[in-house]
Amino acid sequence: MFGAYGHTGRFVVAELAARGFVPVLSGRHAQTLEELAHEQGLEARVASVDDPASLDRALAGTAAVINCAGPFASTIGPVIEAALRAKIPYLDVAAELEANLDTFAHYRERARDAGAVIVPAMAFFGGLGDLLATAAMGDWTEADEAHIAYALSNWHPTAGTRLSGAVSRERRGNHRLRYSGGQWEHRTDAAPTLEWTFPEPMGPRPVIGEFTMADVVTVTQHLSIPDVTTYMSAEAARDVADPHTPTPTAADESGRSSQTFLVDVVLRSGGAERRATAGGHDIYAVTAPLVTEALVRILTGRTKSVGVVSAGEIFDAPDFLHALNPHITFDLHPQKQNA
């Protein structure tokens, strides 16, 4: 577990332990790491992305590595390289678009040739939307468009989210990204405000359209869909943009906040429409069962491919989503034929 002491990392450590794993905690802040290790009764191995030998020592004798340390633009490359040297699977929870794109671009051939497994964005953003889109596709081999809408009751960002967002904005400059016509577009106009009709009882809600998140990267890597758009509930978008929004506050003994979410995925092909939805609590906490379930399936051979792969590409998407109960509720809606 690299970045074990971060907000999301702590949830992942707890979930790993609950599933019978013995996590080896790693990161560059020795004191914070040692405190967490003492609290959990686990081993700590200090490592830095600037010191490849320290990463090799951290990964020695482990079955896989999960990277929870952002900003991921700085950590993904060194930790993947260490995983390749150690010949173990690599997973991360990155939501940084540019970092996700870099992972697929830079490591796809190397990982495939080595028979290695690298799963980026195995988290709420990236993994969950991709699994839902793949499940909704069913027997379709292609679709015209995919729409992934998030309804968050609020979005109190962690310090890590803010830092990762700042890194992405610096790399992107004054542009925003949109995926249309099978390619990435750099846009300078403002993202539109729209209304999205979520399943009942939520109903119509204002959303920011083209609020491009990691799902657009993961979905387009393996599903033949030329137009993929993500949307964010307007209130949550304002929360995360406001520098004064506080960090998450624990609402239960596990540290989970009171935040609720619904992810609504709609695919369209010709006159047909398919839909899948998932709901739950706390986008940071729910990343833990997502990445842990992925790890279990990789280590037990319940995978469909190797290389740099999206969640929906490597796993049986409907089965995976059902396995997340009770952390996430999942529904596949009947196929609809548009008029």
Coordinates of C-alpha atoms in Angstrom, one line a residue:
M1 CA 0.0 0.0 0.0
F2 CA 1.8 3.1 -1.3
G3 CA 0.3 6.2 0.2
A4 CA -1.2 4.2 3.0
Y5 CA -1.7 7.1 5.4
G6 CA -3.8 9.3 3.1
H7 CA -7.5 9.8 3.5
T8 CA -8.4 7.1 0.9
G9 CA -5.4 5.0 1.7
R10 CA -6.6 4.5 5.3
F11 CA -10.0 3.2 4.0
V12 CA -8.2 0.8 1.7
V13 CA -5.9 -0.5 4.5
A14 CA -9.0 -1.2 6.6
E15 CA -10.8 -3.0 3.8
L16 CA -7.7 -5.1 2.9
A17 CA -7.4 -6.2 6.6
A18 CA -11.2 -7.0 6.7
R19 CA -10.7 -9.2 3.6
G20 CA -7.9 -11.2 5.2
F21 CA -4.9 -9.4 3.7
V22 CA -1.9 -8.2 5.6
P23 CA -1.0 -4.8 4.1
V24 CA 2.5 -3.6 4.1
L25 CA 2.3 0.2 4.6
S26 CA 4.5 2.4 2.5
G27 CA 5.0 6.1 1.8
R28 CA 7.6 8.8 2.2
H29 CA 6.5 10.4 5.5
A30 CA 8.3 8.2 8.0
Q31 CA 6.6 9.5 11.2
T32 CA 3.1 9.4 9.8
L33 CA 3.7 5.9 8.4
E34 CA 5.1 4.6 11.6
E35 CA 2.2 6.0 13.6
L36 CA -0.3 4.3 11.3
A37 CA 1.6 1.0 11.4
H38 CA 1.8 1.0 15.2
E39 CA -2.0 1.8 15.4
Q40 CA -2.8 -1.1 13.0
G41 CA -0.1 -3.6 14.1
L42 CA 1.3 -3.7 10.5
E43 CA 4.7 -3.4 8.9
A44 CA 5.9 0.0 7.6
R45 CA 8.4 0.5 4.8
V46 CA 9.4 4.1 4.0
A47 CA 9.8 4.7 0.3
S48 CA 10.0 7.6 -2.1
V49 CA 9.3 7.9 -5.8
D50 CA 12.7 9.7 -6.0
D51 CA 14.5 6.6 -4.8
P52 CA 13.8 3.5 -6.9
A53 CA 15.8 1.3 -4.5
S54 CA 13.5 2.3 -1.6
L55 CA 10.5 1.3 -3.8
D56 CA 12.1 -2.1 -4.5
R57 CA 12.6 -2.7 -0.8
A58 CA 9.0 -1.7 -0.1
L59 CA 7.6 -4.1 -2.7
A60 CA 9.9 -7.0 -1.9
G61 CA 7.9 -10.2 -1.0
T62 CA 4.5 -8.6 -1.6
A63 CA 1.8 -10.0 -3.9
A64 CA 0.7 -6.7 -5.5
V65 CA 0.9 -2.9 -5.0
I66 CA -1.9 -0.4 -4.6
N67 CA -1.0 3.2 -5.2
C68 CA -3.1 5.7 -3.3
A69 CA -0.5 8.5 -3.3
G70 CA -1.3 11.6 -5.2
P71 CA -0.6 13.7 -7.1
F72 CA -0.5 10.7 -9.4
A73 CA 1.3 12.5 -12.2
S74 CA 4.4 12.2 -9.9
T75 CA 3.9 8.7 -8.4
I76 CA 2.4 6.5 -11.1
G77 CA 5.5 6.1 -13.3
P78 CA 8.0 5.2 -10.5
V79 CA 5.6 2.8 -8.7
I80 CA 4.6 1.1 -12.0
E81 CA 8.3 0.7 -12.8
A82 CA 8.9 -0.9 -9.4
A83 CA 5.9 -3.2 -9.9
L84 CA 7.3 -4.3 -13.2
R85 CA 10.7 -5.0 -11.7
A86 CA 9.0 -7.0 -8.9
K87 CA 6.8 -8.8 -11.4
I88 CA 3.6 -8.1 -9.4
P89 CA 0.3 -6.5 -10.3
Y90 CA -0.2 -2.8 -10.0
L91 CA -3.5 -0.9 -9.2
D92 CA -4.1 2.7 -8.4
V93 CA -7.0 5.0 -7.5
A94 CA -6.0 8.0 -9.7
A95 CA -8.7 10.4 -10.9
E96 CA -6.2 12.6 -12.8
L97 CA -7.2 12.5 -16.5
E98 CA -3.7 13.3 -17.7
A99 CA -2.0 10.7 -15.4
N100 CA -4.6 8.0 -16.5
L101 CA -3.9 8.8 -20.2
D102 CA -0.2 8.6 -19.6
T103 CA -0.5 5.2 -18.0
F104 CA -2.3 3.7 -21.0
A105 CA 0.0 5.5 -23.5
H106 CA 3.3 4.7 -21.9
Y107 CA 2.8 1.2 -20.5
R108 CA 0.3 -0.6 -22.7
E109 CA 2.8 -2.5 -24.9
R110 CA 5.3 -3.1 -22.1
A111 CA 2.8 -4.5 -19.7
R112 CA 1.1 -6.7 -22.4
D113 CA 4.5 -8.1 -23.6
A114 CA 5.5 -8.9 -20.0
G115 CA 2.1 -10.4 -19.2
A116 CA 1.8 -7.9 -16.4
V117 CA -1.5 -6.5 -15.0
I118 CA -1.8 -2.7 -14.5
V119 CA -5.2 -1.4 -13.5
P120 CA -5.4 2.4 -13.3
A121 CA -8.3 4.4 -11.8
M122 CA -9.7 1.4 -9.9
A123 CA -11.8 3.8 -7.8
F124 CA -15.0 5.7 -7.6
F125 CA -14.0 7.9 -10.6
G126 CA -12.7 5.7 -13.4
G127 CA -13.5 2.2 -12.2
L128 CA -17.1 2.4 -11.1
G129 CA -18.4 4.3 -14.2
D130 CA -16.4 1.9 -16.5
L131 CA -17.9 -1.2 -14.8
L132 CA -21.4 0.3 -15.1
A133 CA -20.9 1.2 -18.8
T134 CA -19.6 -2.2 -19.6
A135 CA -22.5 -3.9 -17.7
A136 CA -25.0 -1.8 -19.6
M137 CA -23.4 -2.6 -23.0
G138 CA -24.3 -6.3 -22.5
D139 CA -24.2 -7.9 -25.9
W140 CA -23.7 -4.7 -27.8
T141 CA -20.4 -4.5 -29.6
E142 CA -20.6 -0.8 -30.0
A143 CA -22.8 2.2 -29.1
D144 CA -23.2 5.7 -30.4
E145 CA -22.8 7.5 -27.1
A146 CA -22.3 7.0 -23.4
H147 CA -23.4 9.5 -20.7
I148 CA -22.2 9.1 -17.1
A149 CA -23.9 11.4 -14.6
Y150 CA -22.9 11.8 -10.9
A151 CA -25.3 13.1 -8.3
L152 CA -23.4 13.8 -5.1
S153 CA -25.2 15.2 -2.0
N154 CA -22.1 17.3 -1.5
W155 CA -18.4 17.1 -2.3
H156 CA -16.0 18.0 0.5
P157 CA -12.7 17.4 -1.2
T158 CA -9.6 16.0 0.6
A159 CA -6.3 17.8 0.5
G160 CA -5.2 15.2 -2.0
T161 CA -8.1 15.9 -4.3
R162 CA -7.3 19.6 -4.3
L163 CA -3.6 18.9 -4.9
S164 CA -4.3 16.5 -7.8
G165 CA -6.8 18.9 -9.3
A166 CA -4.2 21.7 -9.2
V167 CA -1.6 19.5 -11.0
S168 CA -4.2 18.6 -13.7
R169 CA -5.1 22.2 -14.2
E170 CA -1.5 23.2 -14.5
R171 CA -0.9 20.5 -17.1
R172 CA -4.1 21.4 -19.0
G173 CA -3.6 25.2 -18.9
N174 CA -6.8 27.1 -19.8
H175 CA -8.4 24.2 -21.6
R176 CA -10.9 21.6 -20.6
L177 CA -11.1 18.1 -22.1
R178 CA -14.0 16.6 -24.0
Y179 CA -14.2 13.2 -25.8
S180 CA -16.2 13.5 -29.0
G181 CA -16.1 11.8 -32.4
G182 CA -13.6 9.2 -31.1
Q183 CA -11.0 11.8 -30.1
W184 CA -10.0 14.2 -27.4
E185 CA -10.8 17.9 -27.8
H186 CA -9.3 20.8 -25.9
R187 CA -12.0 23.3 -25.3
T188 CA -11.8 26.9 -24.0
D189 CA -15.5 27.6 -23.7
A190 CA -17.4 27.1 -20.4
A191 CA -18.9 23.8 -19.7
P192 CA -22.7 23.9 -20.1
T193 CA -25.2 23.7 -17.2
L194 CA -27.9 21.2 -18.0
E195 CA -30.7 19.2 -16.4
W196 CA -30.3 15.4 -15.9
T197 CA -33.2 13.2 -15.0
F198 CA -31.9 10.7 -12.5
P199 CA -33.9 7.6 -11.6
E200 CA -36.6 8.1 -9.0
P201 CA -36.8 9.2 -6.2
M202 CA -34.0 11.6 -7.1
G203 CA -35.5 12.9 -10.4
P204 CA -34.4 15.9 -12.4
R205 CA -31.3 17.7 -11.1
P206 CA -29.1 20.6 -12.5
V207 CA -25.7 19.2 -13.6
I208 CA -22.5 20.6 -15.2
G209 CA -22.2 19.0 -18.6
E210 CA -18.8 17.8 -19.9
F211 CA -17.4 17.7 -16.4
T212 CA -14.8 15.2 -17.7
M213 CA -13.6 12.7 -15.2
A214 CA -11.5 9.5 -15.3
D215 CA -14.4 7.3 -16.6
V216 CA -14.0 9.0 -20.0
V217 CA -10.5 7.6 -20.1
T218 CA -11.3 4.1 -18.9
V219 CA -14.4 3.6 -21.0
T220 CA -12.9 4.7 -24.2
Q221 CA -9.9 2.3 -23.9
H222 CA -12.0 -0.8 -24.5
L223 CA -15.6 0.1 -25.5
S224 CA -16.4 1.2 -29.0
I225 CA -18.2 4.4 -28.2
P226 CA -17.2 7.6 -30.1
D227 CA -18.9 10.1 -27.7
V228 CA -18.5 9.7 -24.0
T229 CA -19.6 12.5 -21.6
T230 CA -19.6 12.8 -17.9
Y231 CA -21.8 15.2 -15.8
M232 CA -21.6 16.4 -12.2
S233 CA -24.4 17.6 -10.0
A234 CA -24.2 21.4 -9.9
E235 CA -24.0 21.7 -6.1
A236 CA -21.2 19.2 -5.9
A237 CA -19.3 21.0 -8.7
R238 CA -19.6 24.3 -6.8
D239 CA -18.4 22.6 -3.6
V240 CA -15.2 21.2 -5.1
A241 CA -14.4 24.5 -6.8
D242 CA -14.8 26.5 -3.7
P243 CA -11.5 26.8 -1.8
H244 CA -13.4 27.3 1.5
T245 CA -15.3 23.9 1.3
P246 CA -14.1 21.9 4.3
T247 CA -12.5 18.4 4.1
P248 CA -14.7 15.3 4.7
T249 CA -16.1 14.8 8.3
A250 CA -16.5 11.4 9.7
A251 CA -20.1 10.4 10.4
D252 CA -19.5 6.9 11.7
E253 CA -16.8 4.9 13.5
S254 CA -15.3 3.7 10.2
G255 CA -14.6 7.4 9.2
R256 CA -17.1 7.4 6.4
S257 CA -18.8 10.7 5.8
S258 CA -22.5 11.3 5.4
Q259 CA -22.1 12.1 1.7
T260 CA -24.4 10.0 -0.6
F261 CA -23.9 9.4 -4.4
L262 CA -25.8 8.1 -7.4
V263 CA -24.0 7.2 -10.7
D264 CA -26.3 7.0 -13.6
V265 CA -25.0 5.6 -16.9
V266 CA -27.0 5.8 -20.2
L267 CA -25.9 4.2 -23.4
R268 CA -27.5 4.9 -26.8
S269 CA -27.3 3.0 -30.0
G270 CA -29.6 3.8 -32.9
G271 CA -33.0 4.1 -31.3
A272 CA -32.2 1.9 -28.3
E273 CA -31.1 2.9 -24.9
R274 CA -29.6 1.0 -22.0
R275 CA -29.1 2.2 -18.4
A276 CA -27.2 1.1 -15.3
T277 CA -27.1 2.9 -11.9
A278 CA -25.2 2.5 -8.7
G279 CA -25.6 4.3 -5.3
G280 CA -23.9 4.4 -2.0
H281 CA -22.1 6.5 0.6
D282 CA -18.8 8.5 0.5
I283 CA -16.9 8.5 -2.8
Y284 CA -13.6 8.1 -0.9
A285 CA -14.6 5.3 1.3
V286 CA -16.3 3.3 -1.5
T287 CA -13.0 3.3 -3.4
A288 CA -11.7 0.8 -0.8
P289 CA -14.1 -2.1 -1.7
L290 CA -13.7 -1.3 -5.4
V291 CA -9.9 -1.6 -5.4
T292 CA -9.9 -4.5 -2.9
E293 CA -12.4 -6.6 -4.9
A294 CA -10.2 -5.9 -8.0
L295 CA -7.1 -7.2 -6.1
V296 CA -8.9 -10.3 -5.0
R297 CA -10.0 -11.1 -8.5
I298 CA -6.5 -10.5 -9.9
L299 CA -4.8 -12.7 -7.4
T300 CA -7.4 -15.5 -7.8
G301 CA -7.2 -15.5 -11.6
R302 CA -10.7 -14.1 -12.2
T303 CA -9.6 -11.8 -15.0
K304 CA -10.1 -11.6 -18.8
S305 CA -6.9 -9.9 -20.0
V306 CA -3.4 -8.6 -19.2
G307 CA -1.6 -5.4 -19.8
V308 CA -2.8 -1.9 -18.9
V309 CA -6.6 -2.5 -18.6
S310 CA -9.7 -0.8 -17.4
A311 CA -11.9 -2.4 -14.8
G312 CA -14.6 -3.4 -17.3
E313 CA -12.1 -4.9 -19.7
I314 CA -10.4 -7.2 -17.2
F315 CA -13.4 -8.2 -15.0
D316 CA -16.9 -9.6 -15.4
A317 CA -18.6 -6.3 -14.9
P318 CA -22.1 -7.3 -13.7
D319 CA -20.6 -10.0 -11.4
F320 CA -18.1 -7.5 -10.0
L321 CA -20.8 -4.9 -9.3
H322 CA -23.1 -7.4 -7.6
A323 CA -20.2 -8.5 -5.4
L324 CA -19.9 -4.9 -4.0
N325 CA -23.2 -5.2 -2.2
P326 CA -23.8 -3.8 0.5
H327 CA -21.2 -1.1 -0.2
I328 CA -22.9 -0.2 -3.5
T329 CA -26.4 -0.8 -4.8
F330 CA -26.4 -1.8 -8.5
D331 CA -29.3 -1.9 -11.0
L332 CA -29.4 -2.7 -14.7
H333 CA -32.6 -1.2 -16.1
P334 CA -34.7 -2.8 -18.9
Q335 CA -33.7 -1.9 -22.4
K336 CA -35.6 1.1 -23.8
Q337 CA -36.5 1.7 -27.5
N338 CA -36.6 5.4 -28.2
A339 CA -39.5 6.7 -30.2

